[in-house]
Short mmCIF file of C-alpha atoms and ligand atoms in Angstrom, two decimals:
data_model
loop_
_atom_site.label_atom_id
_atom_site.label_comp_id
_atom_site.label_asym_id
_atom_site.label_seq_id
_atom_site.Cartn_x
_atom_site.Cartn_y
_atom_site.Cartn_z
CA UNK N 1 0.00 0.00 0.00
CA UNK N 2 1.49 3.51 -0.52
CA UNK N 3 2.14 5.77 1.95
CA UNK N 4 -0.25 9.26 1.93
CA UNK N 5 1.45 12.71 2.71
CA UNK N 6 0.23 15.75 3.67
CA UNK N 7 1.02 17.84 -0.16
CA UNK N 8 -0.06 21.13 1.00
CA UNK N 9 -1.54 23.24 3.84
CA UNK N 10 -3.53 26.30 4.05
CA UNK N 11 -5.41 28.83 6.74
CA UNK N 12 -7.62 31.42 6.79
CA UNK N 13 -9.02 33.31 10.01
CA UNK N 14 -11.36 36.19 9.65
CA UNK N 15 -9.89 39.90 10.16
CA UNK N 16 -12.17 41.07 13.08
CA UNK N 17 -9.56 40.77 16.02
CA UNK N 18 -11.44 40.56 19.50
CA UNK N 19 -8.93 41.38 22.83
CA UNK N 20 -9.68 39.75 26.12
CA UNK N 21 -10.16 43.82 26.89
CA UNK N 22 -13.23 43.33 24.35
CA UNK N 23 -14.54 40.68 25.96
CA UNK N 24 -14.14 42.96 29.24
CA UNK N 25 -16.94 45.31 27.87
CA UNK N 26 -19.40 42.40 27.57
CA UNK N 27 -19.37 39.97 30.53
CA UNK N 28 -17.33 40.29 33.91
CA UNK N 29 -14.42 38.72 33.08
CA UNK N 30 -10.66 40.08 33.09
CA UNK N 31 -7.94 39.72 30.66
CA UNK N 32 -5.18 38.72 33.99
CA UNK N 33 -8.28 35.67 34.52
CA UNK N 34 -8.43 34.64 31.03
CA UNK N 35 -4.58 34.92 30.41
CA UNK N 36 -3.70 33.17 33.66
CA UNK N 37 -6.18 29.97 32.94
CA UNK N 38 -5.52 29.48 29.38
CA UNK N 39 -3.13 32.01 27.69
CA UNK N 40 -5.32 32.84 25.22
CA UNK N 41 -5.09 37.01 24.47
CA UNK N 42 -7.17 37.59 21.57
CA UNK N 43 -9.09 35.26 18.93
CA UNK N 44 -11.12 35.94 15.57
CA UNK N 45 -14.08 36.75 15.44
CA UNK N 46 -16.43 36.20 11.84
CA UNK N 47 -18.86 39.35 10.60
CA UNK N 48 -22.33 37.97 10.72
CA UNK N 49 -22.98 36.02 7.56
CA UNK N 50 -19.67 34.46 7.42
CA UNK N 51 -20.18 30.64 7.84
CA UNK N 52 -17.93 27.30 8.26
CA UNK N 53 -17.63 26.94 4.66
CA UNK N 54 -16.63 30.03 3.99
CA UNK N 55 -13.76 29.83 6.05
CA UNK N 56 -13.03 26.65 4.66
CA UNK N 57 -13.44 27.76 0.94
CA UNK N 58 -10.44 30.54 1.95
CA UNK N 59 -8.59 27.51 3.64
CA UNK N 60 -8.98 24.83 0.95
CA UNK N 61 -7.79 27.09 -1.55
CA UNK N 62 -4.29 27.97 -0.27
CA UNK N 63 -4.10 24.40 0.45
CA UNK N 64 -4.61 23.49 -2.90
CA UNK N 65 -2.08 26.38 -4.39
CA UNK N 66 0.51 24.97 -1.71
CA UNK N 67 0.34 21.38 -3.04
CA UNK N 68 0.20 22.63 -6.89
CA UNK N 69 -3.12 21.10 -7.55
CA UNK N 70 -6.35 22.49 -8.79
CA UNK N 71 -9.40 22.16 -7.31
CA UNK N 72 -10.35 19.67 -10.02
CA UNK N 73 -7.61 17.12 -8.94
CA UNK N 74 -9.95 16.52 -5.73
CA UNK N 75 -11.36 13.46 -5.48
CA UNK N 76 -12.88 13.00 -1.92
CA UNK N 77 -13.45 15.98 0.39
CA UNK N 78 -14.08 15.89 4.14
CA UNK N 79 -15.05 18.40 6.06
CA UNK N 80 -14.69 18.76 9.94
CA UNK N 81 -16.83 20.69 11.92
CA UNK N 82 -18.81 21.61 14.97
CA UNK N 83 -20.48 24.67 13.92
CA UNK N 84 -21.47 23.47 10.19
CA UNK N 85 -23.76 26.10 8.62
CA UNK N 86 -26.58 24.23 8.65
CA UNK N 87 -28.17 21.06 10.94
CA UNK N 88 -28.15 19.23 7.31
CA UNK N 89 -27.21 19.06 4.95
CA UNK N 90 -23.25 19.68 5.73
CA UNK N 91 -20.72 21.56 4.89
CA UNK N 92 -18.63 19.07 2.77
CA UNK N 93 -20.99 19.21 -0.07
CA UNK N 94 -21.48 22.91 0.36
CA UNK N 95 -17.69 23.27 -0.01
CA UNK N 96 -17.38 20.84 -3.25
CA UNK N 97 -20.53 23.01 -4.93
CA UNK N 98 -18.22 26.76 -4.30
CA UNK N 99 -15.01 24.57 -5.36
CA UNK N 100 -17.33 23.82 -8.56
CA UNK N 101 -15.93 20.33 -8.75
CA UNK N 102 -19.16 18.45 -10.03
CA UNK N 103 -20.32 15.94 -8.42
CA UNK N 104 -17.08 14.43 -6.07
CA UNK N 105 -17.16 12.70 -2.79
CA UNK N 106 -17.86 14.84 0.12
CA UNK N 107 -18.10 13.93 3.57
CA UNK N 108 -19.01 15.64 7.21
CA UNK N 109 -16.88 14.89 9.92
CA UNK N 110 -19.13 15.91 13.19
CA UNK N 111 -16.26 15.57 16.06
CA UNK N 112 -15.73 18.79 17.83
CA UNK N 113 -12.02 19.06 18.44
CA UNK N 114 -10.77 16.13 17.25
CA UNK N 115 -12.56 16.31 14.25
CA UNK N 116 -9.01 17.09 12.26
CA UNK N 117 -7.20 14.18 13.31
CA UNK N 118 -9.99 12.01 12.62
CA UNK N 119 -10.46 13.32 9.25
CA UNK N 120 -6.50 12.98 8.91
CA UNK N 121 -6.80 9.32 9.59
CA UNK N 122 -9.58 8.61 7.03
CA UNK N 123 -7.71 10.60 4.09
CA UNK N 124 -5.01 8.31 5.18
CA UNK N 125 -7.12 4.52 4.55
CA UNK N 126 -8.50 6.80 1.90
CA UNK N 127 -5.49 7.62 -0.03
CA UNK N 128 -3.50 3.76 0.93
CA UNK N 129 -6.43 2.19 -0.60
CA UNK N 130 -5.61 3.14 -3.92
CA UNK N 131 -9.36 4.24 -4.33
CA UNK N 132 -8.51 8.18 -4.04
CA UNK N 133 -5.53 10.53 -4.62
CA UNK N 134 -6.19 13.96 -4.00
CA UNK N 135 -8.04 14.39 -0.59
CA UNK N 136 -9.42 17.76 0.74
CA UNK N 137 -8.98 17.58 4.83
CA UNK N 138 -10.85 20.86 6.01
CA UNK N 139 -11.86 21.69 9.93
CA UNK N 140 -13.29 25.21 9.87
CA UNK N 141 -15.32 26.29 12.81
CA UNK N 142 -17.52 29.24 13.57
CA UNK N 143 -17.61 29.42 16.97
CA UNK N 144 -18.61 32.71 17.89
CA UNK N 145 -22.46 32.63 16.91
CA UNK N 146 -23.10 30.07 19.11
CA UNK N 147 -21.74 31.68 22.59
CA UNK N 148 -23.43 33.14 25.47
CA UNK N 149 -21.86 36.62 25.61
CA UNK N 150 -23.15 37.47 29.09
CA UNK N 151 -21.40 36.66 32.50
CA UNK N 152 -23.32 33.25 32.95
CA UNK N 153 -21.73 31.76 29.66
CA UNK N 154 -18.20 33.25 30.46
CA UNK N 155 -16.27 30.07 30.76
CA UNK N 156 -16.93 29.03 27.13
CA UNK N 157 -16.96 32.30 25.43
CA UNK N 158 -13.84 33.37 26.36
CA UNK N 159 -11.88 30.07 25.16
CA UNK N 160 -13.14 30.25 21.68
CA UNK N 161 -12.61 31.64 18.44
CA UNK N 162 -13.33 31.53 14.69
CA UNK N 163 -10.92 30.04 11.97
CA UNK N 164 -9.92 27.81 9.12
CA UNK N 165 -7.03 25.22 8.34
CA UNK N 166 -6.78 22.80 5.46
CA UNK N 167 -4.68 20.23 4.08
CA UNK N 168 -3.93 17.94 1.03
CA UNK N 169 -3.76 14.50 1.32
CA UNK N 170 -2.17 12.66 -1.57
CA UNK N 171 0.09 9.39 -2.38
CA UNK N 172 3.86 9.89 -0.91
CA UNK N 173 6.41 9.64 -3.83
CA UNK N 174 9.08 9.25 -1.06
CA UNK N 175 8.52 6.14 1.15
CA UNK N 176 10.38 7.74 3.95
CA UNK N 177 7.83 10.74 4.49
CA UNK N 178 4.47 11.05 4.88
CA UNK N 179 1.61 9.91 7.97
CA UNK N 180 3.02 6.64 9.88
CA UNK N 181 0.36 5.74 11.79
CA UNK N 182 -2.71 7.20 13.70
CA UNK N 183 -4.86 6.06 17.16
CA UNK N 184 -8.02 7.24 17.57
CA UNK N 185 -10.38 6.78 20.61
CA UNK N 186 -13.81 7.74 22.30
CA UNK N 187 -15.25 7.90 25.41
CA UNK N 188 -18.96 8.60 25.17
CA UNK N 189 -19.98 8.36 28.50
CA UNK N 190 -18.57 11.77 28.96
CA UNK N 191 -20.60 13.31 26.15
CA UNK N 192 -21.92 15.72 28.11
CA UNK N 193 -19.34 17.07 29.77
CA UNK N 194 -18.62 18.93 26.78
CA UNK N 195 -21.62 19.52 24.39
CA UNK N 196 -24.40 21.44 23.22
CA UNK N 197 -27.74 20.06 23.52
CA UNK N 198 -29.89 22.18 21.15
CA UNK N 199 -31.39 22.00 18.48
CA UNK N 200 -32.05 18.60 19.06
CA UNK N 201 -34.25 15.52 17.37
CA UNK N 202 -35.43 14.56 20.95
CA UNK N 203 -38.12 17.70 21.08
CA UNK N 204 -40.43 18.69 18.29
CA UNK N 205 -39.54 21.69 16.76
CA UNK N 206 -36.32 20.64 17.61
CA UNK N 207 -36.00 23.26 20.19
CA UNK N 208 -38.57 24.74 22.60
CA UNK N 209 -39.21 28.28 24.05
CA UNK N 210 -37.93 27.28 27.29
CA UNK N 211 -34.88 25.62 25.99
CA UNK N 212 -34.40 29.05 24.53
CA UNK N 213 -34.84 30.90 27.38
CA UNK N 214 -32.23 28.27 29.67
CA UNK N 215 -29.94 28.76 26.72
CA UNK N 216 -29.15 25.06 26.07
CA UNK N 217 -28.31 25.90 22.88
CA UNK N 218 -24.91 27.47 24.45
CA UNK N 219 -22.17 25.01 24.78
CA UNK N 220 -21.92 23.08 28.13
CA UNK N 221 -18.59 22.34 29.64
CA UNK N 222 -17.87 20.30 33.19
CA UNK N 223 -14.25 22.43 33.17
CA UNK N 224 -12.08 20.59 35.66
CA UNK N 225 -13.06 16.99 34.19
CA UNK N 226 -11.91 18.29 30.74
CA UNK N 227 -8.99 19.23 31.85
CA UNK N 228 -7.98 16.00 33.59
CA UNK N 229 -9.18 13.67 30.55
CA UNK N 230 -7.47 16.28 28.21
CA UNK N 231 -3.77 15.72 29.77
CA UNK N 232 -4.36 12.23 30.34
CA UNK N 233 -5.53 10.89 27.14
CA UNK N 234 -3.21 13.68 24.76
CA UNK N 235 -0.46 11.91 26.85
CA UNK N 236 -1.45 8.01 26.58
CA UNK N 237 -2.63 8.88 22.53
CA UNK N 238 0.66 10.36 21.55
CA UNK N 239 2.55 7.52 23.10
CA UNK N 240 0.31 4.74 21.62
CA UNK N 241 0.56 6.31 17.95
CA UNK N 242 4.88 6.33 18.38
CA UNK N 243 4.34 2.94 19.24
CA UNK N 244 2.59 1.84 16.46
CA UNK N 245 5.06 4.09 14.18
CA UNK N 246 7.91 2.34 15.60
CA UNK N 247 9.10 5.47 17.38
CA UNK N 248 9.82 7.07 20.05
CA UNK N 249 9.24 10.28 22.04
CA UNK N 250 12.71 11.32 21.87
CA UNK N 251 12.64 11.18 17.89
CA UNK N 252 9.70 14.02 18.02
CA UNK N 253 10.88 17.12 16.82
CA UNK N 254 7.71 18.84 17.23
CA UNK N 255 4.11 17.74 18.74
CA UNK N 256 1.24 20.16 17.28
CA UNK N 257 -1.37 20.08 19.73
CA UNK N 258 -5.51 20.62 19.43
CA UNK N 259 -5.18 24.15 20.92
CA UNK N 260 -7.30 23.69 23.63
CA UNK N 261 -6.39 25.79 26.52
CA UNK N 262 -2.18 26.68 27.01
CA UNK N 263 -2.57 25.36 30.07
CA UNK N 264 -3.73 22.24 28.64
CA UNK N 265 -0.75 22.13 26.54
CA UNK N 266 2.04 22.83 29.06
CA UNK N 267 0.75 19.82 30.92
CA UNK N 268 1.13 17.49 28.27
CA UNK N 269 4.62 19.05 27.70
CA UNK N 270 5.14 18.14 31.44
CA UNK N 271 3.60 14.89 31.96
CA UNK N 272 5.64 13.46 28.55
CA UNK N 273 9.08 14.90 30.22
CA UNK N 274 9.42 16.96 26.38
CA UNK N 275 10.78 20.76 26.89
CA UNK N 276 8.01 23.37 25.79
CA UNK N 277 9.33 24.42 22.86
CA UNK N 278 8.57 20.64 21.30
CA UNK N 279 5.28 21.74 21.80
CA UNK N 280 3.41 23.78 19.53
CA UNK N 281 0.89 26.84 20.68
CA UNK N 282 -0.61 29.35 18.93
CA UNK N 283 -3.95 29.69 20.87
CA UNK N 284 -2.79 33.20 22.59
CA UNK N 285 -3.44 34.86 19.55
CA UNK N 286 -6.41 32.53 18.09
CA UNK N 287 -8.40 30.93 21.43
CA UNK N 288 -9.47 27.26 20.90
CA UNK N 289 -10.93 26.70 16.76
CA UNK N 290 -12.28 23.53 17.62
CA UNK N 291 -11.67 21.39 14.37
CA UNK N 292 -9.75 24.43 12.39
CA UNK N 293 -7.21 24.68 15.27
CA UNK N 294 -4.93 21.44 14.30
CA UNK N 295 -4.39 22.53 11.02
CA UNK N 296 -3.75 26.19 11.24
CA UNK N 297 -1.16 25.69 14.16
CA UNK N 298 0.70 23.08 11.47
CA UNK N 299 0.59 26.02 8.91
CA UNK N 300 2.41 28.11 11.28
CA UNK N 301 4.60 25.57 12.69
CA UNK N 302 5.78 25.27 9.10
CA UNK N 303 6.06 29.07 8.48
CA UNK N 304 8.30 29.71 11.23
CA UNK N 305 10.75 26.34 10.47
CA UNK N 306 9.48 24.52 13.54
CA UNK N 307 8.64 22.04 10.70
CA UNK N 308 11.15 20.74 8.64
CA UNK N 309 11.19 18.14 6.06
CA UNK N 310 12.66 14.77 7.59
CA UNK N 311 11.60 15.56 11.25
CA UNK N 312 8.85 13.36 13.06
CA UNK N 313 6.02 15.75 13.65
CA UNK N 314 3.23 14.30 16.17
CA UNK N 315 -0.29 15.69 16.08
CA UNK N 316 -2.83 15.01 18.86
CA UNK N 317 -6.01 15.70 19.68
CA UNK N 318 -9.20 15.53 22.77
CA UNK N 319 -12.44 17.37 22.91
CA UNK N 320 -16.20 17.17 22.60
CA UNK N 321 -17.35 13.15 22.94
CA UNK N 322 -14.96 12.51 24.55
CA UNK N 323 -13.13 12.06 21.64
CA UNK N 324 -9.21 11.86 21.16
CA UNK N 325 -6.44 10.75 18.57
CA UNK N 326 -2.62 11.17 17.51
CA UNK N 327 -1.18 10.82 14.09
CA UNK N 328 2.65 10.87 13.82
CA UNK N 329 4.27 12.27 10.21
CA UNK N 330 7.30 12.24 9.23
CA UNK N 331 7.01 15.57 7.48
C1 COA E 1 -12.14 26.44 31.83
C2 COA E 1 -10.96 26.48 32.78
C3 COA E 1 -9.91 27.43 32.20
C4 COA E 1 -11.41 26.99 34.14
O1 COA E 1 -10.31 27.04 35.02
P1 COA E 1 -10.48 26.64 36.56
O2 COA E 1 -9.25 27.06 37.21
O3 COA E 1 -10.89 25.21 36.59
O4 COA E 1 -11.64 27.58 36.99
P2 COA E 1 -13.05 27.20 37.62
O5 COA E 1 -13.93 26.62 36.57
O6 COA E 1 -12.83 26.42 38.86
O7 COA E 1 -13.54 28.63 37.98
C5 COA E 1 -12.87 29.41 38.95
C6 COA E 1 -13.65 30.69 39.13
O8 COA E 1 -13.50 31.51 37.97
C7 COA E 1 -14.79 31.88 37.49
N1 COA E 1 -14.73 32.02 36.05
C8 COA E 1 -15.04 31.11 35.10
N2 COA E 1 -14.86 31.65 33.89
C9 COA E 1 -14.42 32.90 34.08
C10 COA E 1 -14.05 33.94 33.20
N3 COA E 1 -14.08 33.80 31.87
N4 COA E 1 -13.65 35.10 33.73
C11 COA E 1 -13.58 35.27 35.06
N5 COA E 1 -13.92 34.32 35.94
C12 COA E 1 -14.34 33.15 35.45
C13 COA E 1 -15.71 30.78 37.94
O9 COA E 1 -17.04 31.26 38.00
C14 COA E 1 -15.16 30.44 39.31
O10 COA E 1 -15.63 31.39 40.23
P3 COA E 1 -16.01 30.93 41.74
O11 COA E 1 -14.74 30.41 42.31
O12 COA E 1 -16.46 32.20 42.33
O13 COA E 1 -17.07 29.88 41.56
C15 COA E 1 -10.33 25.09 32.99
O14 COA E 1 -11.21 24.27 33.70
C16 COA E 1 -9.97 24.43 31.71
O15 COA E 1 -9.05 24.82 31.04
N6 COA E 1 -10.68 23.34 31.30
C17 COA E 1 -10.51 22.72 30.04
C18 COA E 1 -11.19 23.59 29.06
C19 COA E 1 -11.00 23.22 27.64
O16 COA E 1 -9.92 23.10 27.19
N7 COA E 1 -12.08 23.11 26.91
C20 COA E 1 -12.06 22.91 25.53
C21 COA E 1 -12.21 21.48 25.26
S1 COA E 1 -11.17 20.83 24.08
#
């Protein structure tokens, strides 16, 4: 079977910059709290009217330039994200129809923050199949709609932000590079720990006035037991995917992290003995982006040589489910 690579990589964020000072104005909250607990300083916010796949569409497109391909080489799309435009159909097929690429394979991936590496790990079996060779990975996430801008909903609102990645997927010419292996897990008993209840199939109408009024359309998070699945299973992920690459921790030149909180990621830096600087974070200037995040941080990492070709690059993921992965590259 061939080996699939990672051809090309792309972001897009929207231009509307929001400070932890702007978030001061709306709920009581302070920019020393929000720093302190997750290092995030400022994140992007979308104009109304500004959806998922429109993010996604900016994304995809550098993506595409960066691996040399048009959007006609596509031959399977999938598209991660939590805040798709609509509750169907999704934005995969929304994306192909703007790409005008007829009628090709396009696929939702519905799994909040580690939407990315799941979708990373299908292009994969995708691509060693034989079946496809040009596969658009999105996650794109509009978060900021969907957030309870008052005091009572200032846990969430302050984490997250708005924002695109992409990537290529395509048949490695050089055996030596390209995705090793991936792990992938899910926990579902903790699905609401971290979720958003509304609109939902259980109620007619899918939502009712009093579900409107209690806001449980506003995402839900138990705080402290994210936190202590996030550094566990990040940890026991990354080392299970080395394993089944055949490699070790001290091979890692860099492990891009789901930017979930900084706090999150120091941790995980920690608790796997590396030195910070092996691990990637860009969340200070973006908050979490949910599916997007994975795949914007690589785009940096690469832009600033933390990512060069030859090194062993480790990406790893936990949110909304629970669910969790790792995939390790050699990029
Ligand atoms: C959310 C998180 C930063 C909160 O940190 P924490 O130290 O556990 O804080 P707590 O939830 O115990 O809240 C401490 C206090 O700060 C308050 N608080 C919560 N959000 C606040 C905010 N944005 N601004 C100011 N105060 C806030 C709480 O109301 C609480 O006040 P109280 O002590 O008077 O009750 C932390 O739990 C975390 O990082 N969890 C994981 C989150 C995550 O990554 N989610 C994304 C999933 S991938």
């Amino acid at each position: 079977m061939p080996r699939s690579r990672i051809t090309g990589l792309g972001m897009h964020v929207p231009l509307r910059v929001v400070t932890n000072a702007d978030l001061e104005r709306l709920m009581d909250t302070s920019d020393a709290w929000i720093v302190e607990r997750t290092g995030i300083r400022e994140r992007r916010w979308v104009e109304p009217g500004t959806g998922a796949t429109d993010l996604g569409l900016e994304a995809a497109r550098l993506a595409l330039a960066d691996a040399g391909r048009q959007a006609g080489d596509v031959d399977f799309i999938l598209f991660a994200s939590t805040t798709r435009d609509y509750f169907f159909p999704g934005c995969g097929p929304l994306l192909q129809d703007r790409l005008g690429i007829g009628t090709v394979a396009a696929m939702d991936v519905h799994n909040a923050c580690s939407g990315f590496v799941y979708s990373l790990a299908t292009a994969d079996a995708l691509v060693r199949t034989g079946e496809y060779r040009c596969v658009l990975v999105v996650g794109a996430e509009v978060q900021s709609t969907g957030l309870n801008l008052s005091t009572a909903g200032r846990d969430m609102a302050v984490l997250f932000g708005d924002g695109a990645g992409a990537a290529v997927v395509e048949p490695s010419r050089d055996e030596t590079r390209g995705l090793l292996a991936s792990a992938l897990h899910a926990e579902g008993a903790h699905a609401k720990d971290l979720w958003a209840e509304a609109p939902t199939s259980l109620v007619m109408g899918r939502m009712t006035p009093a579900m409107l009024a209690e806001g449980r359309m506003y995402p839900q998070m138990n705080g402290r037991q994210v936190f202590k699945h996030a550094t566990t299973r990040f940890s026991e992920v990354i080392g299970e995917a080395l394993a089944r690459a055949g490699h070790t921790l001290d091979q890692v030149a860099l492990i891009v992290p789901h930017q979930a909180n900084q706090r999150i990621g120091d941790a995980v830096a920690e608790r796997l003995g590396v030195p910070a600087e092996k691990v990637f974070q860009n969340i200070q200037r973006y908050g979490n982006t949910t599916a997007a995040s994975i795949p914007i941080a690589l785009t940096e990492a690469r832009a600033e040589g933390r990512m060069k070709p030859g090194d062993l690059v480790v990406l790893a993921a936990f949110g909304g489910g629970f669910a969790w992965g790792a995939t390790v590259m050699r990029w």
